[in-house]
Amino acid sequence: MTWRQVPAAAADLVFPLVCGGCGRPGTPWCPRCDRAWHDVPVAARPRIPPGVPVWALGRYRGPHRQGIIAVKEHDRRDLIPPLGAALAHAVRVLAGWGEMPDANRLTLIPAPTRRMSARRRGGDRVTAIAEHAAPLLGSRVVVTPLLVTSATARDSAGLDARARARNLAGAVRLRAGPCPPLGGAALLIDDVITTGATAAESVRVLRAAGVGVAAVVVLAAA
């Protein structure tokens, strides 16, 4: 071992390098998990339908579940690029299937998150993943964070579909300031869809503002 390798070796002893999807040692993201994330998208049918098609990169299990948890709860920011690449791949596949609108501009709108949660995680992970995906899809794809969740909404973990819908009713709103003219088509992007309450309320708010959402694309469907 050379002196240049000593810091990396010491860091690996303190913070072991493991795959964010399966825990395999020696790599941050293994080829097997990357292939799983690049599988074809699946249609999701949440209990509260948002009124537009919902597509997921996979089911919320295995490397999809572990990867999302690693990014959101364990500060694995190094996984943002591979998850962004997987999101871009899914959008390209959906376009090839004819599931994306034929538009000269595409806007990725991250689903809203509670500000407290975003601060605790060191930033909005869904927005970061979308921002990595957009350049991979071309210059006509942009990310516009339009939505926020008010402080009155509590954490929806553990709530059933009806309770989630009540919790989010009126709690999702546009960011302060005028809504920028988007043009083209828009996709709502989120990490996990469970009951569909967040997606449904987000689509409702965007439509009321004149933003047409063509579909919801999530990293995983519970």
mmCIF file of C-alpha atoms in Angstrom, residues 105 107-109 143-148 173-183 186 202-213:
data_model
loop_
_atom_site.group_PDB
_atom_site.id
_atom_site.type_symbol
_atom_site.label_atom_id
_atom_site.label_comp_id
_atom_site.label_asym_id
_atom_site.label_seq_id
_atom_site.Cartn_x
_atom_site.Cartn_y
_atom_site.Cartn_z
ATOM 1 C CA ARG A 105 -40.461 20.880 -24.041
ATOM 2 C CA THR A 107 -40.819 19.931 -17.396
ATOM 3 C CA LEU A 108 -40.049 17.644 -14.468
ATOM 4 C CA ILE A 109 -41.913 18.873 -11.387
ATOM 5 C CA VAL A 143 -36.687 20.785 -13.643
ATOM 6 C CA THR A 144 -39.046 23.311 -12.056
ATOM 7 C CA PRO A 145 -39.807 22.868 -8.334
ATOM 8 C CA LEU A 146 -43.262 24.458 -8.220
ATOM 9 C CA LEU A 147 -44.792 22.753 -5.198
ATOM 10 C CA VAL A 148 -44.384 22.987 -1.446
ATOM 11 C CA ARG A 173 -49.562 24.697 -2.794
ATOM 12 C CA LEU A 174 -47.494 26.550 -5.367
ATOM 13 C CA ARG A 175 -44.296 28.232 -4.286
ATOM 14 C CA ALA A 176 -44.550 31.933 -3.595
ATOM 15 C CA GLY A 177 -44.356 34.137 -6.652
ATOM 16 C CA PRO A 178 -45.894 33.926 -10.097
ATOM 17 C CA CYS A 179 -46.101 30.535 -11.739
ATOM 18 C CA PRO A 180 -43.583 30.543 -14.603
ATOM 19 C CA PRO A 181 -44.954 29.780 -18.070
ATOM 20 C CA LEU A 182 -43.991 26.186 -18.710
ATOM 21 C CA GLY A 183 -45.276 25.261 -22.128
ATOM 22 C CA ALA A 186 -45.039 18.215 -17.488
ATOM 23 C CA SER A 202 -50.266 17.782 -6.464
ATOM 24 C CA VAL A 203 -51.916 17.177 -9.832
ATOM 25 C CA ARG A 204 -55.042 18.987 -8.640
ATOM 26 C CA VAL A 205 -53.052 22.048 -7.548
ATOM 27 C CA LEU A 206 -51.036 22.128 -10.769
ATOM 28 C CA ARG A 207 -54.131 21.837 -12.932
ATOM 29 C CA ALA A 208 -55.788 24.672 -11.032
ATOM 30 C CA ALA A 209 -52.741 26.777 -11.923
ATOM 31 C CA GLY A 210 -53.037 25.870 -15.591
ATOM 32 C CA VAL A 211 -50.227 23.298 -15.597
ATOM 33 C CA GLY A 212 -51.139 20.137 -17.469
ATOM 34 C CA VAL A 213 -49.500 17.064 -15.931
#
